[in-house]
Amino acid sequence: MFKINENYLKLPGSYLFSTIGKKVAAYTEAHPDKTIIRLGIGDVTQPLAPAIIDSMHKAVDEMGVKETFRGYAPDLGYEFLRTAIADNDYKSRGADIAADEIFVSDGAKCDSGNIQEIFSIDNKIAVCDPVYPVYVDTNVMSGRTGTYDEKTEMWSDVIYMPCTADNHFAPDFPKETPDLIYLCFPNNPTGSTIRKDQLQGWVDYANKNGSVIIYDAAYEAYIAEEDVAHTIYECEGARSCAIELKSFSKNAGFTGVRLGYAVVPKDLKCGEVSLHALWARRHGTKYNGAPYIIQRAGEAVYSELGKEQLKKQVAYYMNNAKVIKEGLQSAGYTVSGGVNAPYIWLKTPDRMTSWEFFDYLLETANVVGTPGSGFGPSGEGYFRLTAFGSYENTIAAVERIKAL
């Protein structure tokens, strides 16, 4: 008789955003007259930039002509896109990353879930707390996290690095040495960042202890402060200890188009074994590549016109973040984030739990956010709002919350 992967049975409840979706759907069905404003899931609302659309149209036409038709994409991605990424995201910042160290994918979420496959299940992971749920859940699925304690909401074999107001929502070095360290800056969900010298400290720590950093830089385009690194490879020694994951979803609005990439430097090794070679083997075996049309769209992101248009789009969302942050602060809320990231992290009022505040906002203001506890035990008592809504809905949501 067949058997299942019982690690899936260890997962508590459903995926965070699936739970939110079910709650909102139930409320909407019961109150069809209410207009819900959604500031929960970090999905973009602005249309794709004209330069990107033009590139996609051209690529679609190419696919209808025998001479320019494309079939399977190369394993790593088309050279035109990987070269554009290497030149614009790395070489322009003084980071030594070659085009053949870049693996094009359909998004950072998939890469962050899949990258752990090239590591032994005996490796111990360290995560920021609160944290993007995919990092932990995919390690649960692989059998790397031990047992779950419902009271503490923690896994026995996971090293949690609390990110609280006391440490400005940035992790301290853990007392127990991890094998794999998940870092995300600018951070989802707290919107926090760390300075470049702090990031250099993590690189030094990883090299000293033989750890690998899985660095999620999905929100890099929103960095506004000069002393914040745009890539971990700005730090000396990062090539020998870090894998970086990037996404086109938030910087270019590709949430419904799907494109991202992982950087695995050739210097990153376990003994004599190249992690670059392992990921290339996994990538070639399990992934057929992002479509040609989408990769051409990604190339347009780096055109001069594309850069100009996307800079305005990022500014649009960050203006929303400013509206939310200043509006909530004026209403007496304790708020952080919203400077280098499109997320606002607020302390729930009146000692409400995160889910109590979720229900309160949904029922009294018809506004949807994300409970902080869904990101980990240190997220309890906090709440995340996203700046990815429309400006009009953002203004309306803030006014509704201020009126409570």
Tab-separated table of C-alpha atoms in Angstrom:
chain	number	residue	atom	x	y	z
A	1	MET	CA	0.000	0.000	0.000
A	2	PHE	CA	1.273	3.474	-0.812
A	3	LYS	CA	2.387	5.833	1.913
A	4	ILE	CA	2.269	9.600	2.192
A	5	ASN	CA	4.880	12.112	3.309
A	6	GLU	CA	3.723	12.379	6.906
A	7	ASN	CA	5.660	15.596	7.406
A	8	TYR	CA	2.750	17.367	5.707
A	9	LEU	CA	0.514	16.235	8.562
A	10	LYS	CA	2.720	18.119	11.010
A	11	LEU	CA	1.799	21.490	9.479
A	12	PRO	CA	-0.552	23.352	11.844
A	13	GLY	CA	-3.676	24.519	10.001
A	14	SER	CA	-3.641	25.906	6.474
A	15	TYR	CA	-1.273	28.379	4.872
A	16	LEU	CA	-1.645	31.801	6.528
A	17	PHE	CA	-3.048	33.618	3.513
A	18	SER	CA	-5.435	30.770	2.722
A	19	THR	CA	-6.887	31.146	6.226
A	20	ILE	CA	-7.285	34.880	5.708
A	21	GLY	CA	-8.989	34.296	2.359
A	22	LYS	CA	-11.491	31.900	3.917
A	23	LYS	CA	-12.325	34.325	6.736
A	24	VAL	CA	-12.835	37.213	4.326
A	25	ALA	CA	-14.950	35.070	1.979
A	26	ALA	CA	-17.198	33.981	4.847
A	27	TYR	CA	-17.652	37.562	6.042
A	28	THR	CA	-18.391	38.816	2.527
A	29	GLU	CA	-20.997	36.123	1.988
A	30	ALA	CA	-22.683	37.039	5.264
A	31	HIS	CA	-22.484	40.791	4.575
A	32	PRO	CA	-22.831	41.286	0.794
A	33	ASP	CA	-23.600	44.998	1.308
A	34	LYS	CA	-20.164	45.728	2.814
A	35	THR	CA	-17.243	47.037	0.743
A	36	ILE	CA	-14.047	45.326	1.826
A	37	ILE	CA	-10.658	47.044	1.440
A	38	ARG	CA	-7.856	44.506	1.253
A	39	LEU	CA	-4.491	45.531	2.664
A	40	GLY	CA	-3.479	42.037	3.685
A	41	ILE	CA	-1.786	39.982	0.968
A	42	GLY	CA	1.162	41.741	-0.631
A	43	ASP	CA	-0.300	41.692	-4.138
A	44	VAL	CA	0.288	44.645	-6.439
A	45	THR	CA	-2.565	46.660	-7.975
A	46	GLN	CA	-0.914	48.888	-10.587
A	47	PRO	CA	-0.823	47.583	-14.191
A	48	LEU	CA	2.387	46.496	-15.865
A	49	ALA	CA	4.519	49.379	-17.127
A	50	PRO	CA	4.098	50.288	-20.826
A	51	ALA	CA	7.713	49.366	-21.642
A	52	ILE	CA	7.076	45.865	-20.303
A	53	ILE	CA	3.805	45.478	-22.209
A	54	ASP	CA	5.475	46.589	-25.432
A	55	SER	CA	8.222	44.011	-24.958
A	56	MET	CA	5.678	41.263	-24.298
A	57	HIS	CA	3.695	42.172	-27.433
A	58	LYS	CA	6.845	41.999	-29.523
A	59	ALA	CA	7.753	38.617	-28.013
A	60	VAL	CA	4.248	37.281	-28.676
A	61	ASP	CA	4.590	38.275	-32.334
A	62	GLU	CA	7.960	36.506	-32.488
A	63	MET	CA	6.330	33.314	-31.239
A	64	GLY	CA	4.006	33.394	-34.270
A	65	VAL	CA	6.845	33.405	-36.807
A	66	LYS	CA	8.805	30.272	-37.672
A	67	GLU	CA	12.176	32.031	-37.752
A	68	THR	CA	11.781	33.608	-34.294
A	69	PHE	CA	9.687	30.961	-32.525
A	70	ARG	CA	11.173	29.650	-29.247
A	71	GLY	CA	10.575	26.323	-27.516
A	72	TYR	CA	12.105	25.233	-24.218
A	73	ALA	CA	14.116	27.939	-22.503
A	74	PRO	CA	17.740	27.239	-21.505
A	75	ASP	CA	18.088	25.673	-18.046
A	76	LEU	CA	19.493	28.791	-16.396
A	77	GLY	CA	17.355	31.226	-18.387
A	78	TYR	CA	17.991	33.176	-21.584
A	79	GLU	CA	21.385	34.850	-21.725
A	80	PHE	CA	19.855	38.231	-22.627
A	81	LEU	CA	18.004	38.312	-19.292
A	82	ARG	CA	20.789	36.884	-17.145
A	83	THR	CA	23.236	39.403	-18.613
A	84	ALA	CA	20.821	42.278	-17.937
A	85	ILE	CA	20.415	41.088	-14.341
A	86	ALA	CA	24.164	40.707	-13.798
A	87	ASP	CA	24.918	44.152	-15.245
A	88	ASN	CA	22.129	46.090	-13.531
A	89	ASP	CA	21.537	44.342	-10.201
A	90	TYR	CA	25.140	43.413	-9.421
A	91	LYS	CA	27.972	44.904	-11.483
A	92	SER	CA	26.430	48.374	-11.232
A	93	ARG	CA	26.693	48.029	-7.448
A	94	GLY	CA	30.232	46.668	-7.459
A	95	ALA	CA	29.088	43.111	-6.784
A	96	ASP	CA	31.024	40.341	-8.529
A	97	ILE	CA	28.267	38.143	-9.934
A	98	ALA	CA	28.476	36.571	-13.395
A	99	ALA	CA	25.544	35.854	-15.688
A	100	ASP	CA	26.099	32.085	-15.427
A	101	GLU	CA	25.658	32.259	-11.633
A	102	ILE	CA	22.064	33.448	-12.109
A	103	PHE	CA	19.203	30.946	-12.356
A	104	VAL	CA	15.971	32.379	-13.786
A	105	SER	CA	12.772	31.021	-12.220
A	106	ASP	CA	9.076	31.797	-11.882
A	107	GLY	CA	9.442	33.626	-8.565
A	108	ALA	CA	11.226	33.989	-5.257
A	109	LYS	CA	8.514	32.108	-3.358
A	110	CYS	CA	9.226	28.942	-5.344
A	111	ASP	CA	12.980	29.379	-5.020
A	112	SER	CA	12.782	29.982	-1.262
A	113	GLY	CA	10.786	26.790	-0.902
A	114	ASN	CA	12.863	24.700	-3.290
A	115	ILE	CA	16.397	25.772	-2.365
A	116	GLN	CA	16.393	23.659	0.797
A	117	GLU	CA	16.235	20.513	-1.331
A	118	ILE	CA	19.985	20.648	-2.035
A	119	PHE	CA	20.783	20.511	1.687
A	120	SER	CA	20.709	17.498	4.018
A	121	ILE	CA	17.734	17.165	6.346
A	122	ASP	CA	20.272	17.078	9.195
A	123	ASN	CA	20.945	20.786	8.716
A	124	LYS	CA	19.524	23.069	11.369
A	125	ILE	CA	17.825	26.233	10.150
A	126	ALA	CA	17.632	29.646	11.789
A	127	VAL	CA	14.826	32.061	10.927
A	128	CYS	CA	13.879	35.557	11.949
A	129	ASP	CA	10.781	35.624	14.128
A	130	PRO	CA	8.397	36.871	12.756
A	131	VAL	CA	9.163	35.385	9.364
A	132	TYR	CA	7.715	34.755	5.890
A	133	PRO	CA	5.899	31.411	6.493
A	134	VAL	CA	7.270	29.667	3.396
A	135	TYR	CA	10.767	29.362	4.891
A	136	VAL	CA	9.555	27.305	7.846
A	137	ASP	CA	6.699	25.414	6.203
A	138	THR	CA	8.817	24.007	3.381
A	139	ASN	CA	11.406	22.790	5.877
A	140	VAL	CA	8.576	21.155	7.819
A	141	MET	CA	7.527	19.376	4.625
A	142	SER	CA	11.042	18.019	4.189
A	143	GLY	CA	11.261	16.741	7.770
A	144	ARG	CA	13.916	19.143	9.021
A	145	THR	CA	12.076	20.971	11.819
A	146	GLY	CA	11.336	18.378	14.517
A	147	THR	CA	8.116	18.530	16.515
A	148	TYR	CA	5.662	21.385	16.921
A	149	ASP	CA	4.715	22.803	20.319
A	150	GLU	CA	1.201	24.278	20.136
A	151	LYS	CA	1.721	26.337	23.290
A	152	THR	CA	4.868	28.115	22.124
A	153	GLU	CA	4.020	27.808	18.406
A	154	MET	CA	7.621	26.788	17.805
A	155	TRP	CA	9.389	23.822	16.194
A	156	SER	CA	11.896	21.910	18.291
A	157	ASP	CA	14.642	21.832	15.652
A	158	VAL	CA	14.306	25.417	14.416
A	159	ILE	CA	16.455	28.218	15.805
A	160	TYR	CA	14.255	31.283	16.249
A	161	MET	CA	15.838	34.734	16.163
A	162	PRO	CA	13.320	37.125	17.781
A	163	CYS	CA	12.869	40.441	15.967
A	164	THR	CA	11.143	42.758	18.408
A	165	ALA	CA	10.890	46.447	19.193
A	166	ASP	CA	13.801	45.992	21.605
A	167	ASN	CA	16.225	45.097	18.788
A	168	HIS	CA	14.515	47.303	16.179
A	169	PHE	CA	13.004	44.223	14.512
A	170	ALA	CA	16.442	42.984	13.411
A	171	PRO	CA	17.831	39.609	14.532
A	172	ASP	CA	20.733	39.113	16.908
A	173	PHE	CA	23.256	36.338	16.309
A	174	PRO	CA	21.784	33.107	17.722
A	175	LYS	CA	23.384	31.355	20.683
A	176	GLU	CA	23.146	28.015	18.891
A	177	THR	CA	25.048	27.872	15.593
A	178	PRO	CA	22.774	27.170	12.605
A	179	ASP	CA	23.681	25.507	9.319
A	180	LEU	CA	21.217	27.486	7.207
A	181	ILE	CA	20.259	31.083	8.002
A	182	TYR	CA	17.214	32.662	6.375
A	183	LEU	CA	17.408	36.458	6.150
A	184	CYS	CA	14.978	38.791	4.385
A	185	PHE	CA	15.790	42.497	4.035
A	186	PRO	CA	13.941	44.743	3.564
A	187	ASN	CA	11.917	42.471	5.783
A	188	ASN	CA	8.579	40.853	5.204
A	189	PRO	CA	6.553	41.256	7.414
A	190	THR	CA	8.044	43.971	9.644
A	191	GLY	CA	9.355	46.306	6.926
A	192	SER	CA	12.634	46.639	8.845
A	193	THR	CA	16.130	46.788	7.381
A	194	ILE	CA	19.685	46.505	8.637
A	195	ARG	CA	22.660	48.654	7.716
A	196	LYS	CA	25.313	47.362	5.357
A	197	ASP	CA	27.823	46.994	8.193
A	198	GLN	CA	25.299	44.858	10.099
A	199	LEU	CA	24.799	42.665	7.034
A	200	GLN	CA	28.581	42.361	6.732
A	201	GLY	CA	28.511	41.035	10.291
A	202	TRP	CA	26.170	38.240	9.213
A	203	VAL	CA	28.414	37.370	6.274
A	204	ASP	CA	31.422	37.213	8.596
A	205	TYR	CA	29.422	35.104	11.063
A	206	ALA	CA	28.373	32.640	8.343
A	207	ASN	CA	31.895	32.263	6.965
A	208	LYS	CA	33.332	31.775	10.441
A	209	ASN	CA	30.799	29.080	11.366
A	210	GLY	CA	30.449	27.320	8.010
A	211	SER	CA	26.824	28.395	7.602
A	212	VAL	CA	24.924	29.303	4.430
A	213	ILE	CA	22.740	32.423	4.287
A	214	ILE	CA	19.563	32.193	2.197
A	215	TYR	CA	19.078	35.896	1.481
A	216	ASP	CA	15.635	36.996	0.268
A	217	ALA	CA	15.960	40.413	-1.380
A	218	ALA	CA	12.500	40.545	-2.960
A	219	TYR	CA	11.882	44.109	-1.732
A	220	GLU	CA	15.256	45.592	-2.680
A	221	ALA	CA	13.675	48.131	-5.075
A	222	TYR	CA	11.998	49.890	-2.130
A	223	ILE	CA	15.215	50.748	-0.288
A	224	ALA	CA	15.402	54.505	0.296
A	225	GLU	CA	18.260	54.875	2.781
A	226	GLU	CA	21.848	54.988	1.529
A	227	ASP	CA	23.435	52.749	4.179
A	228	VAL	CA	21.240	49.745	3.317
A	229	ALA	CA	22.716	47.139	0.952
A	230	HIS	CA	20.736	46.324	-2.195
A	231	THR	CA	22.364	42.902	-2.452
A	232	ILE	CA	24.244	40.755	0.032
A	233	TYR	CA	27.076	40.544	-2.492
A	234	GLU	CA	27.988	44.124	-1.667
A	235	CYS	CA	29.515	42.515	1.441
A	236	GLU	CA	33.028	41.104	1.361
A	237	GLY	CA	33.064	37.310	1.512
A	238	ALA	CA	29.397	36.824	0.593
A	239	ARG	CA	30.272	34.752	-2.482
A	240	SER	CA	31.469	31.928	-0.243
A	241	CYS	CA	28.467	31.817	2.098
A	242	ALA	CA	25.318	33.274	0.527
A	243	ILE	CA	22.547	32.414	-1.919
A	244	GLU	CA	20.390	35.364	-2.952
A	245	LEU	CA	16.774	35.199	-4.111
A	246	LYS	CA	15.180	38.030	-6.092
A	247	SER	CA	11.735	38.634	-7.546
A	248	PHE	CA	10.133	40.721	-10.273
A	249	SER	CA	6.784	40.576	-8.475
A	250	LYS	CA	7.049	43.641	-6.288
A	251	ASN	CA	9.518	45.842	-8.177
A	252	ALA	CA	7.816	45.378	-11.569
A	253	GLY	CA	4.316	44.107	-10.742
A	254	PHE	CA	4.881	40.547	-11.974
A	255	THR	CA	2.720	38.808	-9.343
A	256	GLY	CA	0.394	37.579	-12.093
A	257	VAL	CA	3.180	37.116	-14.644
A	258	ARG	CA	5.742	35.206	-12.516
A	259	LEU	CA	9.459	35.770	-12.809
A	260	GLY	CA	12.361	35.686	-10.385
A	261	TYR	CA	15.867	34.372	-10.017
A	262	ALA	CA	18.356	32.816	-7.619
A	263	VAL	CA	22.060	33.595	-7.455
A	264	VAL	CA	24.336	30.721	-6.456
A	265	PRO	CA	28.009	31.776	-6.691
A	266	LYS	CA	30.533	29.203	-7.856
A	267	ASP	CA	32.648	29.966	-4.782
A	268	LEU	CA	29.966	28.492	-2.503
A	269	LYS	CA	31.008	24.939	-1.659
A	270	CYS	CA	30.544	22.178	0.903
A	271	GLY	CA	34.023	20.702	0.977
A	272	GLU	CA	34.732	20.116	-2.707
A	273	VAL	CA	31.052	19.984	-3.722
A	274	SER	CA	29.757	23.034	-5.592
A	275	LEU	CA	26.300	24.238	-4.538
A	276	HIS	CA	26.094	25.936	-7.918
A	277	ALA	CA	26.397	22.518	-9.575
A	278	LEU	CA	23.798	20.987	-7.247
A	279	TRP	CA	21.273	23.737	-7.915
A	280	ALA	CA	21.959	23.529	-11.656
A	281	ARG	CA	21.208	19.789	-11.508
A	282	ARG	CA	18.032	20.323	-9.536
A	283	HIS	CA	16.943	23.247	-11.726
A	284	GLY	CA	17.527	21.325	-14.968
A	285	THR	CA	15.734	18.227	-13.713
A	286	LYS	CA	12.654	19.744	-12.085
A	287	TYR	CA	12.094	23.030	-13.918
A	288	ASN	CA	11.358	23.781	-17.580
A	289	GLY	CA	12.120	27.487	-17.396
A	290	ALA	CA	10.123	30.712	-17.418
A	291	PRO	CA	8.445	31.372	-20.801
A	292	TYR	CA	10.338	33.329	-23.446
A	293	ILE	CA	7.645	36.022	-23.492
A	294	ILE	CA	7.995	36.559	-19.749
A	295	GLN	CA	11.784	36.649	-19.868
A	296	ARG	CA	11.605	39.330	-22.563
A	297	ALA	CA	9.282	41.240	-20.220
A	298	GLY	CA	11.936	40.883	-17.523
A	299	GLU	CA	14.581	42.247	-19.866
A	300	ALA	CA	12.435	45.370	-20.391
A	301	VAL	CA	12.586	46.043	-16.647
A	302	TYR	CA	16.240	47.007	-17.162
A	303	SER	CA	15.692	49.267	-20.166
A	304	GLU	CA	16.042	52.991	-19.535
A	305	LEU	CA	12.340	53.517	-20.173
A	306	GLY	CA	11.452	50.556	-17.983
A	307	LYS	CA	13.576	51.863	-15.117
A	308	GLU	CA	11.949	55.290	-15.364
A	309	GLN	CA	8.424	53.884	-15.375
A	310	LEU	CA	9.054	51.445	-12.528
A	311	LYS	CA	10.672	54.100	-10.385
A	312	LYS	CA	7.351	55.971	-10.520
A	313	GLN	CA	5.447	52.793	-9.663
A	314	VAL	CA	7.608	52.107	-6.623
A	315	ALA	CA	7.130	55.741	-5.539
A	316	TYR	CA	3.356	55.284	-5.857
A	317	TYR	CA	3.360	52.376	-3.418
A	318	MET	CA	5.770	54.056	-1.032
A	319	ASN	CA	3.513	57.103	-0.939
A	320	ASN	CA	0.748	54.728	0.131
A	321	ALA	CA	3.071	53.454	2.867
A	322	LYS	CA	3.632	57.019	4.048
A	323	VAL	CA	-0.117	57.649	4.119
A	324	ILE	CA	-0.722	54.531	6.213
A	325	LYS	CA	2.154	55.141	8.608
A	326	GLU	CA	1.424	58.820	9.249
A	327	GLY	CA	-2.316	58.211	9.445
A	328	LEU	CA	-1.991	55.457	12.029
A	329	GLN	CA	0.579	57.402	14.041
A	330	SER	CA	-1.794	60.367	14.188
A	331	ALA	CA	-4.455	58.010	15.512
A	332	GLY	CA	-2.175	56.880	18.333
A	333	TYR	CA	-0.920	53.576	16.964
A	334	THR	CA	2.649	52.378	17.503
A	335	VAL	CA	3.960	51.884	13.968
A	336	SER	CA	7.200	50.889	12.218
A	337	GLY	CA	8.265	49.970	8.680
A	338	GLY	CA	7.115	51.863	5.607
A	339	VAL	CA	10.466	53.565	4.899
A	340	ASN	CA	12.472	50.954	3.003
A	341	ALA	CA	9.626	48.516	2.402
A	342	PRO	CA	5.942	48.645	1.385
A	343	TYR	CA	4.805	47.132	4.691
A	344	ILE	CA	3.544	48.782	7.857
A	345	TRP	CA	4.026	46.864	11.121
A	346	LEU	CA	1.779	48.085	13.929
A	347	LYS	CA	1.210	47.115	17.516
A	348	THR	CA	-2.348	45.963	18.150
A	349	PRO	CA	-4.294	48.249	20.504
A	350	ASP	CA	-5.817	47.405	23.880
A	351	ARG	CA	-3.760	44.211	24.237
A	352	MET	CA	-5.743	42.524	21.473
A	353	THR	CA	-4.244	39.388	19.979
A	354	SER	CA	-3.332	39.575	16.316
A	355	TRP	CA	-6.357	37.558	15.224
A	356	GLU	CA	-8.685	39.502	17.514
A	357	PHE	CA	-7.524	42.704	15.836
A	358	PHE	CA	-7.970	41.058	12.423
A	359	ASP	CA	-11.608	40.253	13.246
A	360	TYR	CA	-12.141	43.690	14.785
A	361	LEU	CA	-10.848	45.509	11.695
A	362	LEU	CA	-12.782	43.279	9.315
A	363	GLU	CA	-16.070	43.615	11.181
A	364	THR	CA	-15.953	47.279	12.209
A	365	ALA	CA	-13.891	48.931	9.474
A	366	ASN	CA	-14.214	46.329	6.693
A	367	VAL	CA	-10.440	46.457	6.262
A	368	VAL	CA	-8.315	43.320	5.808
A	369	GLY	CA	-4.758	43.061	7.105
A	370	THR	CA	-2.495	40.218	8.198
A	371	PRO	CA	-2.220	39.006	11.813
A	372	GLY	CA	1.365	39.180	13.042
A	373	SER	CA	1.109	35.851	14.840
A	374	GLY	CA	0.752	34.175	11.455
A	375	PHE	CA	4.414	35.003	10.862
A	376	GLY	CA	5.659	33.427	14.103
A	377	PRO	CA	5.330	33.679	17.899
A	378	SER	CA	7.145	37.043	18.122
A	379	GLY	CA	4.541	38.463	15.754
A	380	GLU	CA	1.803	38.088	18.350
A	381	GLY	CA	0.375	41.462	19.284
A	382	TYR	CA	1.331	42.948	15.921
A	383	PHE	CA	-0.368	43.417	12.581
A	384	ARG	CA	0.826	43.957	8.991
A	385	LEU	CA	-0.729	46.304	6.453
A	386	THR	CA	0.453	46.461	2.864
A	387	ALA	CA	0.937	49.577	0.740
A	388	PHE	CA	0.180	47.707	-2.491
A	389	GLY	CA	-3.438	48.833	-2.676
A	390	SER	CA	-4.677	51.713	-4.781
A	391	TYR	CA	-4.118	55.210	-3.423
A	392	GLU	CA	-7.874	55.752	-3.148
A	393	ASN	CA	-8.415	52.541	-1.165
A	394	THR	CA	-5.402	53.306	1.011
A	395	ILE	CA	-6.826	56.714	1.942
A	396	ALA	CA	-10.251	55.188	2.611
A	397	ALA	CA	-8.824	52.380	4.752
A	398	VAL	CA	-6.804	54.765	6.911
A	399	GLU	CA	-9.838	56.985	7.440
A	400	ARG	CA	-11.927	53.981	8.459
A	401	ILE	CA	-9.299	52.847	10.968
A	402	LYS	CA	-8.858	56.366	12.375
A	403	ALA	CA	-12.630	56.546	12.925
A	404	LEU	CA	-12.689	53.488	15.202
